[in-house]
Short mmCIF file of C-alpha atoms and ligand atoms in Angstrom, two decimals:
data_model
loop_
_atom_site.label_atom_id
_atom_site.label_comp_id
_atom_site.label_asym_id
_atom_site.label_seq_id
_atom_site.Cartn_x
_atom_site.Cartn_y
_atom_site.Cartn_z
CA MET A 1 0.00 0.00 0.00
CA PRO A 2 1.43 3.42 -0.89
CA SER A 3 2.35 5.49 2.12
CA PRO A 4 0.77 8.93 2.44
CA HIS A 5 4.32 10.29 2.45
CA ASP A 6 5.02 9.24 -1.11
CA THR A 7 3.73 12.29 -2.91
CA PRO A 8 5.89 15.39 -3.37
CA LEU A 9 3.18 17.50 -1.80
CA ASP A 10 3.53 15.55 1.39
CA PRO A 11 7.26 15.12 2.01
CA PRO A 12 8.53 12.64 4.58
CA ARG A 13 8.17 14.02 8.08
CA THR A 14 9.56 11.68 10.66
CA ILE A 15 13.22 10.90 11.12
CA ALA A 16 12.48 7.30 10.17
CA ASP A 17 10.78 8.41 6.93
CA ARG A 18 13.63 10.72 6.03
CA TYR A 19 16.25 8.14 6.90
CA ALA A 20 14.54 5.64 4.58
CA ALA A 21 14.30 8.26 1.82
CA VAL A 22 18.03 9.01 2.10
CA ARG A 23 18.87 5.31 2.02
CA ALA A 24 16.74 5.00 -1.14
CA ARG A 25 18.62 7.94 -2.71
CA ILE A 26 21.92 6.21 -1.95
CA ASP A 27 20.74 2.90 -3.37
CA ALA A 28 19.50 4.58 -6.56
CA ALA A 29 22.77 6.50 -6.97
CA ALA A 30 24.79 3.33 -6.50
CA LEU A 31 22.74 1.43 -9.09
CA ALA A 32 23.01 4.36 -11.52
CA ALA A 33 26.80 4.17 -11.13
CA GLY A 34 26.80 0.42 -11.74
CA ARG A 35 27.66 -0.29 -8.10
CA ALA A 36 26.05 -2.43 -5.42
CA PRO A 37 23.98 -0.43 -2.92
CA THR A 38 25.62 -2.45 -0.14
CA ASP A 39 28.96 -0.88 -1.11
CA VAL A 40 27.83 2.48 0.27
CA GLN A 41 27.35 3.02 4.00
CA LEU A 42 25.23 5.80 5.41
CA LEU A 43 26.85 7.70 8.25
CA VAL A 44 24.33 9.97 9.93
CA ALA A 45 25.83 13.33 10.91
CA THR A 46 24.16 14.14 14.22
CA LYS A 47 25.55 17.59 15.01
CA THR A 48 23.06 19.82 16.85
CA GLN A 49 20.68 16.85 17.30
CA ASP A 50 19.96 15.79 20.86
CA ALA A 51 20.36 12.25 22.16
CA ALA A 52 16.64 11.52 21.69
CA ALA A 53 16.92 12.32 17.98
CA VAL A 54 20.01 10.15 17.71
CA ARG A 55 18.19 7.25 19.38
CA GLU A 56 15.33 7.76 16.93
CA VAL A 57 17.60 7.46 13.91
CA VAL A 58 19.29 4.38 15.37
CA ALA A 59 15.85 2.83 15.85
CA ALA A 60 15.18 3.66 12.18
CA GLY A 61 18.20 1.59 11.18
CA ALA A 62 21.29 3.79 11.47
CA THR A 63 24.37 1.89 12.59
CA LEU A 64 27.01 4.58 12.12
CA ILE A 65 26.83 8.16 13.36
CA GLY A 66 29.27 11.04 13.14
CA GLU A 67 29.87 13.95 15.48
CA ASN A 68 31.95 16.92 14.49
CA ARG A 69 32.49 18.64 17.82
CA VAL A 70 34.14 17.00 20.82
CA GLN A 71 32.00 18.94 23.26
CA GLU A 72 28.80 17.61 21.68
CA LEU A 73 30.12 14.08 21.48
CA VAL A 74 30.96 14.16 25.20
CA ALA A 75 27.62 15.74 26.13
CA LYS A 76 25.58 13.04 24.38
CA ALA A 77 27.80 10.10 25.27
CA PRO A 78 26.10 9.11 28.57
CA ASP A 79 22.68 8.97 26.87
CA LEU A 80 24.00 6.78 24.06
CA ALA A 81 26.35 4.59 26.09
CA ASP A 82 24.03 1.56 26.02
CA LEU A 83 23.73 1.67 22.21
CA VAL A 84 27.50 1.95 21.83
CA ALA A 85 28.18 -0.80 24.38
CA ASP A 86 25.81 -3.33 22.77
CA GLY A 87 27.14 -2.55 19.29
CA SER A 88 23.89 -1.05 17.93
CA VAL A 89 25.78 1.98 16.77
CA ARG A 90 29.35 3.05 16.11
CA VAL A 91 30.47 6.65 16.49
CA HIS A 92 32.99 8.39 14.27
CA MET A 93 34.56 11.77 14.88
CA ILE A 94 34.18 13.72 11.62
CA GLY A 95 35.22 17.21 12.69
CA HIS A 96 38.46 18.97 13.54
CA LEU A 97 40.11 17.40 16.56
CA GLN A 98 42.70 18.98 18.83
CA ARG A 99 45.38 16.79 20.34
CA ASN A 100 44.44 17.66 23.90
CA LYS A 101 40.90 16.31 23.32
CA VAL A 102 41.97 12.89 22.11
CA ASN A 103 41.13 11.08 25.34
CA GLN A 104 37.59 12.42 25.40
CA VAL A 105 36.98 11.21 21.87
CA LEU A 106 38.47 7.78 22.42
CA ALA A 107 36.08 7.13 25.30
CA THR A 108 33.17 6.91 22.84
CA ALA A 109 34.37 6.85 19.24
CA SER A 110 35.61 3.80 17.37
CA GLY A 111 36.86 5.86 14.47
CA VAL A 112 38.27 9.27 13.59
CA GLU A 113 37.74 10.40 9.98
CA SER A 114 39.35 13.80 10.43
CA VAL A 115 43.05 13.03 10.85
CA ASP A 116 44.85 15.92 9.17
CA SER A 117 48.30 15.96 10.76
CA LEU A 118 50.98 13.55 11.87
CA ALA A 119 50.95 15.13 15.33
CA LEU A 120 47.27 14.29 15.80
CA ALA A 121 47.79 10.77 14.46
CA GLU A 122 50.67 10.23 16.88
CA ALA A 123 48.59 11.44 19.82
CA LEU A 124 45.80 9.02 18.90
CA ALA A 125 48.23 6.19 18.27
CA SER A 126 50.16 6.48 21.50
CA ARG A 127 46.97 6.51 23.53
CA CYS A 128 45.57 3.49 21.66
CA ALA A 129 48.80 1.55 21.84
CA ARG A 130 48.90 2.13 25.61
CA GLU A 131 45.34 0.81 25.93
CA GLY A 132 46.02 -2.12 23.64
CA ARG A 133 43.30 -1.10 21.20
CA THR A 134 43.15 -0.24 17.53
CA LEU A 135 41.39 2.84 16.23
CA ASP A 136 40.02 3.14 12.70
CA VAL A 137 41.24 6.35 11.12
CA MET A 138 40.84 8.18 7.84
CA VAL A 139 42.98 10.99 6.53
CA GLN A 140 40.95 14.10 5.78
CA VAL A 141 41.96 15.77 2.54
CA ASN A 142 40.97 19.29 1.53
CA VAL A 143 40.34 18.57 -2.16
CA SER A 144 38.69 21.91 -2.88
CA GLY A 145 41.44 24.03 -1.35
CA GLU A 146 38.77 26.22 0.28
CA GLU A 147 40.39 27.96 3.24
CA SER A 148 37.44 27.34 5.53
CA LYS A 149 37.91 23.59 5.22
CA ALA A 150 40.15 21.40 7.32
CA GLY A 151 42.30 18.64 5.93
CA VAL A 152 45.70 18.06 4.46
CA GLY A 153 46.25 19.43 0.96
CA PRO A 154 45.96 16.93 -1.91
CA ASP A 155 49.68 17.11 -2.64
CA GLY A 156 50.65 16.07 0.87
CA ALA A 157 47.90 13.51 1.36
CA ALA A 158 49.63 10.36 0.16
CA HIS A 159 52.73 11.10 2.21
CA LEU A 160 50.77 11.78 5.41
CA SER A 161 48.69 8.65 4.80
CA ARG A 162 51.74 6.43 4.64
CA GLN A 163 53.05 7.95 7.88
CA VAL A 164 49.70 7.44 9.61
CA ALA A 165 49.38 3.89 8.31
CA ALA A 166 52.69 2.93 9.85
CA LEU A 167 51.65 3.90 13.40
CA GLU A 168 50.88 1.13 15.86
CA GLY A 169 47.41 1.48 17.39
CA LEU A 170 45.86 2.92 14.24
CA ARG A 171 44.25 1.18 11.29
CA LEU A 172 44.12 3.39 8.20
CA THR A 173 40.77 2.55 6.62
CA GLY A 174 40.60 5.29 4.01
CA PHE A 175 40.08 8.95 3.20
CA MET A 176 37.56 11.64 3.95
CA THR A 177 36.72 14.93 2.30
CA ILE A 178 34.10 17.65 2.28
CA GLY A 179 33.13 18.51 -1.28
CA ALA A 180 33.56 21.95 -2.79
CA ASN A 181 30.86 24.40 -1.82
CA SER A 182 29.82 25.14 -5.39
CA PRO A 183 26.80 24.79 -7.68
CA ASP A 184 29.21 23.56 -10.36
CA THR A 185 28.64 19.78 -10.30
CA ALA A 186 31.66 19.10 -12.50
CA LEU A 187 33.92 20.93 -10.05
CA VAL A 188 32.46 19.05 -7.09
CA ARG A 189 32.90 15.74 -8.88
CA ALA A 190 36.48 16.56 -9.82
CA GLY A 191 37.25 16.97 -6.12
CA PHE A 192 35.76 13.57 -5.32
CA GLU A 193 37.70 12.05 -8.19
CA ARG A 194 40.86 13.56 -6.74
CA LEU A 195 40.24 11.79 -3.43
CA ARG A 196 39.67 8.50 -5.26
CA ARG A 197 42.99 8.88 -7.08
CA ILE A 198 44.78 9.56 -3.79
CA ARG A 199 43.17 6.43 -2.34
CA ASP A 200 44.24 4.38 -5.35
CA GLU A 201 47.80 5.71 -5.13
CA VAL A 202 48.11 4.91 -1.42
CA LEU A 203 46.58 1.44 -1.83
CA ALA A 204 48.92 0.68 -4.72
CA SER A 205 51.97 1.90 -2.79
CA GLY A 206 52.18 -1.29 -0.79
CA ALA A 207 53.50 0.79 2.12
CA PRO A 208 53.14 -0.80 5.58
CA GLY A 209 49.60 -0.50 6.95
CA THR A 210 48.04 0.85 3.74
CA GLY A 211 46.47 -2.40 2.57
CA GLU A 212 43.07 -1.69 4.12
CA ALA A 213 42.80 1.98 3.13
CA ARG A 214 39.86 1.39 0.82
CA GLU A 215 37.13 3.68 2.16
CA LEU A 216 36.14 6.97 0.58
CA SER A 217 34.02 9.03 3.00
CA MET A 218 32.62 11.75 0.76
CA GLY A 219 29.25 13.19 -0.13
CA MET A 220 26.66 14.93 2.06
CA SER A 221 22.97 15.85 1.71
CA GLY A 222 23.56 18.04 -1.33
CA ASP A 223 26.18 16.11 -3.26
CA LEU A 224 25.93 12.44 -2.35
CA GLU A 225 25.00 11.37 -5.89
CA ALA A 226 28.17 12.93 -7.32
CA ALA A 227 30.26 11.32 -4.57
CA ILE A 228 28.77 7.87 -5.17
CA ALA A 229 29.38 8.24 -8.90
CA GLU A 230 33.06 8.82 -8.03
CA GLY A 231 33.29 5.83 -5.70
CA ALA A 232 32.17 6.96 -2.23
CA THR A 233 31.87 4.03 0.18
CA VAL A 234 30.56 6.20 3.03
CA VAL A 235 28.29 9.22 2.68
CA ARG A 236 27.79 11.53 5.67
CA VAL A 237 24.29 12.93 5.81
CA GLY A 238 22.71 15.29 8.33
CA THR A 239 20.19 17.74 6.92
CA ALA A 240 18.42 15.28 4.64
CA VAL A 241 17.78 12.99 7.63
CA PHE A 242 16.91 15.52 10.34
CA GLY A 243 15.71 18.56 8.40
CA ALA A 244 17.46 21.93 8.34
CA ARG A 245 19.62 22.72 11.34
CA PRO A 246 18.81 25.84 13.31
CA PRO A 247 21.42 28.55 12.74
CA VAL A 248 24.35 28.30 15.13
CA GLY A 249 24.30 31.16 17.59
C1 PLP B 1 27.42 18.32 9.07
C2 PLP B 1 28.39 17.48 8.36
C3 PLP B 1 27.96 16.59 7.35
C4 PLP B 1 26.53 16.49 6.90
O1 PLP B 1 26.16 17.62 6.20
P1 PLP B 1 24.66 17.83 5.65
O2 PLP B 1 24.80 18.84 4.58
O3 PLP B 1 23.85 18.30 6.82
O4 PLP B 1 24.19 16.52 5.14
C5 PLP B 1 28.93 15.81 6.74
N1 PLP B 1 30.24 15.87 7.09
C6 PLP B 1 30.68 16.70 8.05
C7 PLP B 1 32.13 16.72 8.38
C8 PLP B 1 29.78 17.53 8.71
O5 PLP B 1 30.22 18.36 9.67
#
């Protein structure tokens, strides 16, 4: 039976509806690119959403969430501890991380997608090695060169990745980027293609620890189709799942 939410005049309203609609967008984009929908994971970006909203999206099927501010991650952690402990959801840090906040992040997160310096990688690695655990990390690359964006420049990305991959306590799983903020789809796609080429170069290098660096975390609410066409294996989506965020203030 068709759901009343199927018509454009009556857009999906609940988090569960929107989550399903985003998953359908991802699946369609994967098929259009000749890829298997199961090759693309949906990471739900939960910034500004309270713990109740996060629990709602996990109930709707989300298994991977991303926080971009340490303070928010720490604030929500107690209310999500049961879901993390029983493996219902994994948490990735997707925003800029300062070295002195590493311990706070490691208490909850199983992955950090925003590694952009050797110093940060070393801080994460030494802590993990001491605890006898392994952290999944991605190197964040600033493919667009926009000054407002974090990440290592494309020219230094392969070198940093090999350094990170060699550190004990870290598992380099891939690469992350935020697409260019531009209406020019070709430009946005070129940035995603750049990240894919960096991934291919690092994988082909055969350098120690690079053998699992397959993931491409790229694409958000506005550009996930372009990212999937260029090989994204993780898309990070906030607005399309939760609705527009209130302005930060
Ligand atoms: C907020 C955020 C996203 C999701 O962006 P939307 O446009 O809301 O889908 C993805 N990645 C990072 C790093 C973010 O901070």
